[in-house]
Tab-separated table of C-alpha atoms and ligand atoms in Angstrom:
chain	number	residue	atom	x	y	z
Y	1	UNK	CA	26.371	-1.089	6.558
Y	2	UNK	CA	26.053	-0.567	2.818
Y	3	UNK	CA	23.051	-2.260	1.219
Y	4	UNK	CA	22.894	-3.213	-2.409
Y	5	UNK	CA	19.767	-2.224	-4.302
Y	6	UNK	CA	21.471	-2.098	-7.704
Y	7	UNK	CA	22.066	-5.796	-8.324
Y	8	UNK	CA	19.400	-7.370	-10.504
Y	9	UNK	CA	18.045	-10.462	-8.748
Y	10	UNK	CA	16.380	-12.669	-11.385
Y	11	UNK	CA	12.778	-13.451	-10.411
Y	12	UNK	CA	11.583	-15.145	-13.585
Y	13	UNK	CA	10.370	-18.692	-12.781
Y	14	UNK	CA	10.506	-18.193	-9.027
Y	15	UNK	CA	6.691	-18.471	-8.756
Y	16	UNK	CA	6.510	-14.691	-8.559
Y	17	UNK	CA	3.038	-13.343	-9.277
Y	18	UNK	CA	4.570	-10.211	-10.720
Y	19	UNK	CA	7.114	-11.918	-12.968
Y	20	UNK	CA	5.560	-15.270	-13.774
Y	21	UNK	CA	2.058	-14.079	-14.682
Y	22	UNK	CA	3.469	-13.154	-18.083
Y	23	UNK	CA	3.903	-16.030	-20.491
Y	24	UNK	CA	6.880	-14.338	-22.082
Y	25	UNK	CA	10.279	-13.967	-20.432
Y	26	UNK	CA	10.885	-10.685	-22.246
Y	27	UNK	CA	8.057	-8.931	-20.384
Y	28	UNK	CA	9.259	-6.299	-17.934
Y	29	UNK	CA	6.707	-6.243	-15.102
Y	30	UNK	CA	6.378	-2.901	-13.337
Y	31	UNK	CA	2.850	-3.468	-12.115
Y	32	UNK	CA	2.061	-5.509	-8.923
Y	33	UNK	CA	3.231	-3.696	-5.783
Y	34	UNK	CA	6.112	-5.809	-4.625
Y	35	UNK	CA	9.787	-4.946	-4.915
Y	36	UNK	CA	12.583	-6.495	-6.933
Y	37	UNK	CA	14.988	-6.143	-3.970
Y	38	UNK	CA	16.064	-8.747	-1.460
Y	39	UNK	CA	14.741	-7.972	1.999
Y	40	UNK	CA	16.931	-6.907	4.937
Y	41	UNK	CA	19.710	-9.424	5.750
Y	42	UNK	CA	18.518	-9.716	9.378
Y	43	UNK	CA	15.153	-10.952	8.118
Y	44	UNK	CA	16.728	-13.501	5.796
Y	45	UNK	CA	18.868	-14.778	8.685
Y	46	UNK	CA	15.869	-15.081	11.024
Y	47	UNK	CA	14.017	-17.055	8.352
Y	48	UNK	CA	17.025	-19.284	7.690
Y	49	UNK	CA	17.206	-20.137	11.391
Y	50	UNK	CA	13.517	-20.987	11.380
Y	51	UNK	CA	13.859	-23.170	8.251
Y	52	UNK	CA	16.818	-25.018	9.803
Y	53	UNK	CA	14.530	-26.148	12.628
Y	54	UNK	CA	12.692	-28.233	10.053
Y	55	UNK	CA	9.292	-28.439	11.772
Y	56	UNK	CA	6.527	-26.201	10.481
Y	57	UNK	CA	3.491	-26.992	12.619
Y	58	UNK	CA	0.751	-24.567	13.686
Y	59	UNK	CA	1.979	-21.269	15.005
Y	60	UNK	CA	1.750	-19.727	18.448
Y	61	UNK	CA	2.247	-15.954	18.245
Y	62	UNK	CA	4.704	-15.093	21.045
Y	63	UNK	CA	5.019	-12.062	23.346
Y	64	UNK	CA	8.037	-10.962	21.297
Y	65	UNK	CA	5.713	-10.404	18.341
Y	66	UNK	CA	3.435	-8.004	20.207
Y	67	UNK	CA	6.421	-6.226	21.761
Y	68	UNK	CA	8.009	-5.765	18.335
Y	69	UNK	CA	4.836	-4.110	17.001
Y	70	UNK	CA	4.458	-1.890	20.068
Y	71	UNK	CA	8.133	-0.822	20.093
Y	72	UNK	CA	8.218	-0.057	16.387
Y	73	UNK	CA	5.156	2.182	16.329
Y	74	UNK	CA	5.966	3.755	19.685
Y	75	UNK	CA	9.570	4.635	18.883
Y	76	UNK	CA	9.309	5.348	15.206
Y	77	UNK	CA	5.909	6.964	14.895
Y	78	UNK	CA	5.075	8.196	18.398
Y	79	UNK	CA	2.011	5.978	18.477
Y	80	UNK	CA	1.528	4.051	21.719
Y	81	UNK	CA	-0.401	0.841	21.105
Y	82	UNK	CA	-1.809	-1.323	23.910
Y	83	UNK	CA	-1.045	-4.998	23.472
Y	84	UNK	CA	-4.704	-6.000	23.674
Y	85	UNK	CA	-5.511	-3.689	20.730
Y	86	UNK	CA	-3.449	-5.834	18.339
Y	87	UNK	CA	-5.159	-8.509	16.239
Y	88	UNK	CA	-3.013	-10.468	13.809
Y	89	UNK	CA	-4.246	-11.876	10.521
Y	90	UNK	CA	-3.014	-13.096	7.150
Y	91	UNK	CA	-2.796	-9.798	5.267
Y	92	UNK	CA	-4.118	-6.278	5.004
Y	93	UNK	CA	-6.788	-7.195	2.451
Y	94	UNK	CA	-8.165	-9.952	4.736
Y	95	UNK	CA	-8.012	-7.361	7.547
Y	96	UNK	CA	-10.021	-4.820	5.543
Y	97	UNK	CA	-12.560	-7.448	4.633
Y	98	UNK	CA	-12.986	-8.590	8.261
Y	99	UNK	CA	-13.395	-4.992	9.413
Y	100	UNK	CA	-16.043	-4.269	6.797
Y	101	UNK	CA	-17.890	-7.411	7.855
Y	102	UNK	CA	-17.640	-6.417	11.513
Y	103	UNK	CA	-18.837	-2.857	11.013
Y	104	UNK	CA	-21.518	-2.952	8.331
Y	105	UNK	CA	-24.740	-4.623	7.292
Y	106	UNK	CA	-25.167	-5.729	3.667
Y	107	UNK	CA	-26.453	-2.851	1.551
Y	108	UNK	CA	-24.697	-0.142	3.579
Y	109	UNK	CA	-22.142	2.158	2.019
Y	110	UNK	CA	-18.403	2.338	2.437
Y	111	UNK	CA	-16.742	5.589	1.454
Y	112	UNK	CA	-13.449	5.676	-0.471
Y	113	UNK	CA	-11.388	8.426	-2.091
Y	114	UNK	CA	-10.742	7.618	-5.721
Y	115	UNK	CA	-8.510	6.774	-7.460
Y	116	UNK	CA	-7.641	4.193	-4.828
Y	117	UNK	CA	-6.172	0.697	-4.317
Y	118	UNK	CA	-8.334	-1.702	-6.334
Y	119	UNK	CA	-8.925	-4.310	-3.597
Y	120	UNK	CA	-10.887	-1.712	-1.624
Y	121	UNK	CA	-13.681	-2.136	-4.165
Y	122	UNK	CA	-13.677	-5.935	-4.057
Y	123	UNK	CA	-13.554	-6.064	-0.248
Y	124	UNK	CA	-16.553	-3.737	-0.040
Y	125	UNK	CA	-18.584	-5.676	-2.591
Y	126	UNK	CA	-17.591	-9.100	-1.258
Y	127	UNK	CA	-19.162	-8.097	2.041
Y	128	UNK	CA	-22.414	-7.082	0.370
Y	129	UNK	CA	-21.866	-3.335	0.693
Y	130	UNK	CA	-21.955	-0.503	-1.832
Y	131	UNK	CA	-19.028	1.698	-2.758
Y	132	UNK	CA	-19.502	5.451	-2.203
Y	133	UNK	CA	-16.780	7.541	-3.797
Y	134	UNK	CA	-15.359	10.927	-2.988
Y	135	UNK	CA	-12.916	11.681	-5.819
Y	136	UNK	CA	-9.643	13.335	-4.874
Y	137	UNK	CA	-9.027	16.771	-6.417
Y	138	UNK	CA	-6.119	17.217	-8.749
Y	139	UNK	CA	-4.249	20.379	-7.779
Y	140	UNK	CA	-1.101	21.157	-9.801
Y	141	UNK	CA	1.163	18.121	-9.658
Y	142	UNK	CA	-0.626	16.543	-6.712
Y	143	UNK	CA	-3.973	15.465	-5.262
Y	144	UNK	CA	-5.971	16.783	-2.343
Y	145	UNK	CA	-8.994	15.593	-0.422
Y	146	UNK	CA	-12.304	17.168	-1.388
Y	147	UNK	CA	-13.648	17.978	2.086
Y	148	UNK	CA	-16.945	19.504	0.925
Y	149	UNK	CA	-17.727	16.365	-1.045
Y	150	UNK	CA	-16.522	14.134	1.789
Y	151	UNK	CA	-18.859	15.890	4.219
Y	152	UNK	CA	-21.783	15.381	1.849
Y	153	UNK	CA	-21.040	11.693	1.318
Y	154	UNK	CA	-20.369	11.051	5.015
Y	155	UNK	CA	-23.696	12.676	5.897
Y	156	UNK	CA	-25.586	10.067	3.864
Y	157	UNK	CA	-27.104	7.831	6.528
Y	158	UNK	CA	-26.282	4.723	4.502
Y	159	UNK	CA	-22.560	5.497	4.805
Y	160	UNK	CA	-21.252	3.625	7.859
Y	161	UNK	CA	-17.562	3.305	7.215
Y	162	UNK	CA	-14.771	5.105	5.400
Y	163	UNK	CA	-11.760	3.266	3.992
Y	164	UNK	CA	-8.816	5.635	4.176
Y	165	UNK	CA	-5.576	4.905	2.334
Y	166	UNK	CA	-2.807	6.551	4.400
Y	167	UNK	CA	-0.390	7.057	2.646
Y	168	UNK	CA	-2.317	6.893	-0.572
Y	169	UNK	CA	-1.948	4.299	-3.321
Y	170	UNK	CA	-1.908	5.220	-6.247
Y	171	UNK	CA	-1.508	9.028	-6.039
Y	172	UNK	CA	1.498	8.886	-3.685
Y	173	UNK	CA	0.302	11.320	-1.014
Y	174	UNK	CA	1.551	11.173	2.592
Y	175	UNK	CA	-1.464	12.880	4.123
Y	176	UNK	CA	-0.587	15.778	6.416
Y	177	UNK	CA	-1.776	15.856	10.004
Y	178	UNK	CA	-4.235	18.700	9.366
Y	179	UNK	CA	-5.788	16.831	6.426
Y	180	UNK	CA	-6.260	13.706	8.533
Y	181	UNK	CA	-7.739	15.744	11.388
Y	182	UNK	CA	-10.234	17.403	9.093
Y	183	UNK	CA	-11.237	14.065	7.612
Y	184	UNK	CA	-11.480	12.553	11.099
Y	185	UNK	CA	-13.700	15.385	12.336
Y	186	UNK	CA	-16.063	14.911	9.394
Y	187	UNK	CA	-16.267	11.185	10.115
Y	188	UNK	CA	-16.830	11.743	13.836
Y	189	UNK	CA	-19.560	14.288	13.111
Y	190	UNK	CA	-21.445	11.810	10.946
Y	191	UNK	CA	-20.689	8.633	12.942
Y	192	UNK	CA	-18.689	7.151	10.097
Y	193	UNK	CA	-16.085	4.688	11.414
Y	194	UNK	CA	-12.628	5.021	9.822
Y	195	UNK	CA	-10.691	1.996	8.619
Y	196	UNK	CA	-7.208	3.269	7.872
Y	197	UNK	CA	-5.020	1.166	5.598
Y	198	UNK	CA	-1.473	2.179	6.550
Y	199	UNK	CA	0.463	-0.555	4.783
Y	200	UNK	CA	2.555	2.075	2.943
Y	201	UNK	CA	3.340	4.014	6.128
Y	202	UNK	CA	7.050	3.145	6.182
Y	203	UNK	CA	7.671	4.144	2.577
Y	204	UNK	CA	7.974	7.904	2.819
Y	205	UNK	CA	10.295	10.147	0.836
Y	206	UNK	CA	12.584	12.727	2.484
Y	207	UNK	CA	10.698	15.872	3.453
Y	208	UNK	CA	7.415	14.030	4.043
Y	209	UNK	CA	5.971	12.322	7.055
Y	210	UNK	CA	3.659	9.413	7.839
Y	211	UNK	CA	1.067	10.197	10.474
Y	212	UNK	CA	-0.866	7.235	11.879
Y	213	UNK	CA	-4.505	8.339	11.890
Y	214	UNK	CA	-5.120	6.827	15.329
Y	215	UNK	CA	-2.157	8.716	16.815
Y	216	UNK	CA	-4.022	12.015	16.401
Y	217	UNK	CA	-5.945	11.672	19.649
Y	218	UNK	CA	-8.236	9.536	21.724
Y	219	UNK	CA	-11.460	10.281	19.816
Y	220	UNK	CA	-9.864	9.339	16.486
Y	221	UNK	CA	-8.237	6.244	17.973
Y	222	UNK	CA	-11.519	4.968	19.404
Y	223	UNK	CA	-13.363	5.707	16.213
Y	224	UNK	CA	-10.971	3.895	13.891
Y	225	UNK	CA	-9.188	0.654	13.157
Y	226	UNK	CA	-5.767	0.654	11.518
Y	227	UNK	CA	-4.282	-2.027	9.281
Y	228	UNK	CA	-0.501	-2.271	9.289
Y	229	UNK	CA	2.101	-4.717	8.077
Y	230	UNK	CA	5.847	-4.759	7.433
Y	231	UNK	CA	5.055	-6.551	4.155
Y	232	UNK	CA	5.221	-3.584	1.747
Y	233	UNK	CA	8.284	-1.884	3.168
Y	234	UNK	CA	10.297	-5.068	3.743
Y	235	UNK	CA	9.042	-6.969	0.694
Y	236	UNK	CA	7.394	-9.781	2.639
Y	237	UNK	CA	3.963	-9.878	0.977
Y	238	UNK	CA	4.195	-13.614	0.240
Y	239	UNK	CA	4.595	-14.355	3.961
Y	240	UNK	CA	1.072	-13.118	4.674
Y	241	UNK	CA	1.205	-11.305	7.960
Y	242	UNK	CA	-0.591	-8.143	9.071
Y	243	UNK	CA	-2.096	-6.531	12.145
Y	244	UNK	CA	-5.273	-4.659	12.908
Y	245	UNK	CA	-5.026	-2.129	15.705
Y	246	UNK	CA	-8.429	-1.592	17.293
Y	247	UNK	CA	-8.809	0.341	20.511
Y	248	UNK	CA	-12.558	0.070	20.958
Y	249	UNK	CA	-13.343	-3.164	22.775
Y	250	UNK	CA	-16.656	-3.875	21.108
Y	251	UNK	CA	-15.285	-3.250	17.625
Y	252	UNK	CA	-12.301	-5.422	18.490
Y	253	UNK	CA	-14.531	-8.279	19.596
Y	254	UNK	CA	-16.594	-8.045	16.408
Y	255	UNK	CA	-13.449	-7.836	14.261
Y	256	UNK	CA	-11.959	-10.862	15.969
Y	257	UNK	CA	-15.173	-12.761	15.241
Y	258	UNK	CA	-15.040	-11.696	11.595
Y	259	UNK	CA	-11.411	-12.836	11.251
Y	260	UNK	CA	-12.496	-16.215	12.610
Y	261	UNK	CA	-15.568	-16.429	10.388
Y	262	UNK	CA	-13.375	-15.640	7.364
Y	263	UNK	CA	-10.886	-18.292	8.566
Y	264	UNK	CA	-7.984	-15.862	8.384
Y	265	UNK	CA	-6.941	-16.230	12.022
Y	266	UNK	CA	-3.983	-18.586	11.555
Y	267	UNK	CA	-0.686	-17.083	10.515
Y	268	UNK	CA	2.417	-18.946	9.403
Y	269	UNK	CA	5.742	-19.288	11.257
Y	270	UNK	CA	7.697	-17.360	8.614
Y	271	UNK	CA	5.434	-14.332	8.762
Y	272	UNK	CA	5.853	-14.180	12.527
Y	273	UNK	CA	9.678	-14.511	12.440
Y	274	UNK	CA	9.984	-12.012	9.611
Y	275	UNK	CA	7.813	-9.413	11.340
Y	276	UNK	CA	9.798	-9.652	14.578
Y	277	UNK	CA	13.116	-9.338	12.732
Y	278	UNK	CA	11.864	-6.442	10.565
Y	279	UNK	CA	10.568	-4.388	13.465
Y	280	UNK	CA	13.525	-5.199	15.731
Y	281	UNK	CA	16.436	-4.861	13.340
Y	282	UNK	CA	15.137	-3.542	10.012
Y	283	UNK	CA	15.322	0.232	10.514
Y	284	UNK	CA	18.801	0.851	8.962
Y	285	UNK	CA	17.923	-1.203	5.873
Y	286	UNK	CA	14.611	0.652	5.566
Y	287	UNK	CA	16.378	4.053	5.669
Y	288	UNK	CA	18.668	2.913	2.862
Y	289	UNK	CA	15.720	1.581	0.867
Y	290	UNK	CA	13.805	4.850	1.182
Y	291	UNK	CA	16.888	6.800	0.073
Y	292	UNK	CA	17.229	4.540	-2.977
Y	293	UNK	CA	13.533	4.857	-3.840
Y	294	UNK	CA	13.764	8.644	-3.565
Y	295	UNK	CA	16.688	8.592	-6.017
Y	296	UNK	CA	14.705	6.337	-8.345
Y	297	UNK	CA	11.860	8.828	-8.305
Y	298	UNK	CA	14.225	11.755	-8.977
Y	299	UNK	CA	15.777	9.780	-11.817
Y	300	UNK	CA	12.356	9.029	-13.334
Y	301	UNK	CA	11.172	12.612	-12.901
Y	302	UNK	CA	14.234	14.024	-14.656
Y	303	UNK	CA	13.945	11.452	-17.424
Y	304	UNK	CA	10.242	12.167	-17.971
Y	305	UNK	CA	10.766	15.940	-17.921
Y	306	UNK	CA	13.404	15.607	-20.615
Y	307	UNK	CA	11.994	12.882	-22.863
Y	308	UNK	CA	8.288	12.676	-22.043
Y	309	UNK	CA	7.243	16.205	-21.086
Y	310	UNK	CA	3.647	15.556	-22.112
Y	311	UNK	CA	3.328	12.739	-19.538
Y	312	UNK	CA	3.294	14.528	-16.183
Y	313	UNK	CA	3.833	12.588	-12.962
Y	314	UNK	CA	1.962	13.111	-9.715
Y	315	UNK	CA	4.428	14.250	-7.059
Y	316	UNK	CA	5.604	11.220	-5.094
Y	317	UNK	CA	5.579	11.738	-1.318
Y	318	UNK	CA	5.158	8.122	-0.239
Y	319	UNK	CA	4.923	4.572	-1.652
Y	320	UNK	CA	6.958	3.444	-4.656
Y	321	UNK	CA	4.023	3.772	-7.041
Y	322	UNK	CA	4.110	6.601	-9.548
Y	323	UNK	CA	0.931	7.926	-11.143
Y	324	UNK	CA	1.472	9.137	-14.702
Y	325	UNK	CA	-0.977	11.218	-16.740
Y	326	UNK	CA	-1.118	9.785	-20.273
Y	327	UNK	CA	-4.181	11.602	-21.645
Y	328	UNK	CA	-2.076	12.927	-24.507
Y	329	UNK	CA	-2.078	9.398	-26.016
Y	330	UNK	CA	-5.778	9.674	-26.779
Y	331	UNK	CA	-6.289	6.053	-25.651
Y	332	UNK	CA	-8.159	4.599	-22.707
Y	333	UNK	CA	-5.848	3.382	-19.953
Y	334	UNK	CA	-6.875	-0.223	-20.679
Y	335	UNK	CA	-5.948	0.144	-24.338
Y	336	UNK	CA	-2.679	1.786	-23.394
Y	337	UNK	CA	-1.809	-1.013	-20.946
Y	338	UNK	CA	-2.571	-3.669	-23.563
Y	339	UNK	CA	-0.653	-1.978	-26.356
Y	340	UNK	CA	2.388	-1.292	-24.208
Y	341	UNK	CA	2.467	-4.941	-23.241
Y	342	UNK	CA	2.045	-6.166	-26.793
Y	343	UNK	CA	4.405	-3.746	-28.462
Y	344	UNK	CA	7.142	-3.112	-25.900
Y	345	UNK	CA	6.550	-5.931	-23.413
Y	346	UNK	CA	6.272	-3.386	-20.645
Y	347	UNK	CA	3.618	-4.216	-18.051
Y	348	UNK	CA	2.175	-1.272	-16.128
Y	349	UNK	CA	-1.193	-0.928	-14.367
Y	350	UNK	CA	-4.038	0.844	-16.153
Y	351	UNK	CA	-5.502	3.734	-14.137
Y	352	UNK	CA	-9.002	2.325	-14.651
Y	353	UNK	CA	-8.253	-0.309	-11.966
Y	354	UNK	CA	-8.421	2.327	-9.281
Y	355	UNK	CA	-11.968	3.519	-9.848
Y	356	UNK	CA	-13.455	5.990	-12.242
Y	357	UNK	CA	-11.024	8.745	-13.080
Y	358	UNK	CA	-11.272	11.318	-15.830
Y	359	UNK	CA	-8.495	10.827	-18.346
Y	360	UNK	CA	-5.885	8.188	-18.923
Y	361	UNK	CA	-3.378	7.233	-16.231
Y	362	UNK	CA	-0.823	4.503	-15.672
Y	363	UNK	CA	0.703	3.346	-12.398
Y	364	UNK	CA	4.418	2.557	-12.387
Y	365	UNK	CA	6.081	0.443	-9.712
Y	366	UNK	CA	9.593	1.898	-9.368
Y	367	UNK	CA	10.852	-0.454	-6.617
Y	368	UNK	CA	13.508	-2.016	-8.809
Y	369	UNK	CA	17.215	-1.525	-9.581
Y	370	UNK	CA	17.757	1.762	-11.410
Y	371	UNK	CA	18.980	-0.022	-14.510
Y	372	UNK	CA	15.621	-1.820	-14.713
Y	373	UNK	CA	13.748	1.435	-14.236
Y	374	UNK	CA	15.772	2.982	-17.070
Y	375	UNK	CA	14.912	0.015	-19.289
Y	376	UNK	CA	11.191	0.468	-18.524
Y	377	UNK	CA	11.369	4.162	-19.344
Y	378	UNK	CA	13.231	3.488	-22.580
Y	379	UNK	CA	10.564	1.010	-23.640
Y	380	UNK	CA	7.899	3.599	-22.856
Y	381	UNK	CA	9.679	6.260	-24.927
Y	382	UNK	CA	10.004	3.837	-27.850
Y	383	UNK	CA	6.293	3.121	-27.614
Y	384	UNK	CA	5.391	6.802	-27.600
Y	385	UNK	CA	7.684	7.541	-30.570
Y	386	UNK	CA	6.139	4.688	-32.548
L	1	PLP	C1	-3.136	0.106	0.051
L	1	PLP	C2	-2.864	-1.368	0.035
L	1	PLP	N1	-3.454	-2.154	0.938
L	1	PLP	C3	-3.232	-3.489	0.969
L	1	PLP	C4	-2.395	-4.094	0.051
L	1	PLP	C5	-2.183	-5.581	0.068
L	1	PLP	O1	-2.055	-6.046	1.366
L	1	PLP	P1	-1.866	-7.608	1.676
L	1	PLP	O2	-0.947	-8.168	0.660
L	1	PLP	O3	-1.298	-7.616	3.073
L	1	PLP	O4	-3.233	-8.214	1.653
L	1	PLP	C6	-1.762	-3.296	-0.913
L	1	PLP	C7	-0.891	-3.918	-1.930
L	1	PLP	O5	-0.492	-3.321	-2.867
L	1	PLP	C8	-2.002	-1.905	-0.916
L	1	PLP	O6	-1.417	-1.101	-1.817
């Protein structure tokens, strides 16, 4: 089947957080991480059938749901998940928050690798913990983990948990198996429990690979909890569905309690139907999406190399979020974000959102029709020339 990612689907005034947060229709939003594509047709059909039923009472999560999760990760990623290890909840951020609550005491430290997804910081602080950072190292056009620093920070007895972003938002890395093993060994050595956020795991460019942290062996599986959801890859974020995979029974019990205490234990019927349809039937659509995203990245890279050579991009291995170095502007990333929005009505994310980073960076969301991406790039070039 041929899927259409080129058609522009208007989202203005559809109650879209990304599109309708701007007061001005002319704003081109390339910030929040959702996609401007319709999801897979099989998912739309499953939802239409559910809507036609017309009754939307409280949801029972059926066997088919658990089987869909197990089959998907088993077949696609070689990761065998026991049914009892799966806890469902209303999103990956609620999952992270529940896990932090379950695994820490207020005042303890949670380790993150910066720059990193902004909600990591709020989830840590909202649970009364402190953020400990281990900045990633910039090496050529990419980023690497700083293992010496990680070891030092993990050895601090106040550090109880590490929040891993695998693959990594915003620097676009699909961590290699040996990197994850090394990180896992450090965490095991210092009794630091790993919470792995793998929401971007399905969005990997050709030539790269997503490795579930817990699939690397029994010790890593027992010493970690993994947050997954079809929401990023299938554009279902508004349906609020995610799973936590926890092998260790005691951690699972505590996590389940935390989900209940946070009142995030009830999911909605659409999230359940959409997840089952995505994991059962969504693979061909996902392959086509990843091919389109890879072409978008190649298009952007070529465009930037030709017209914006002083604005290097981090190499994109996974996600649809591109990290651009804008230090040549001589502005802070906040100023740059504001001025781009005012002058060109182009809305990108300032790098400062993702923790302290030296320099000035912007994050581009390139999950849009190519014509829209071109428009965004043209606005950026006009801004730079002005
Ligand atoms: C790394 C990461 N985790 C979690 C989320 C959000 O997850 P949810 O919408 O399921 O709470 C995002 C959204 O961009 C993300 O990039």
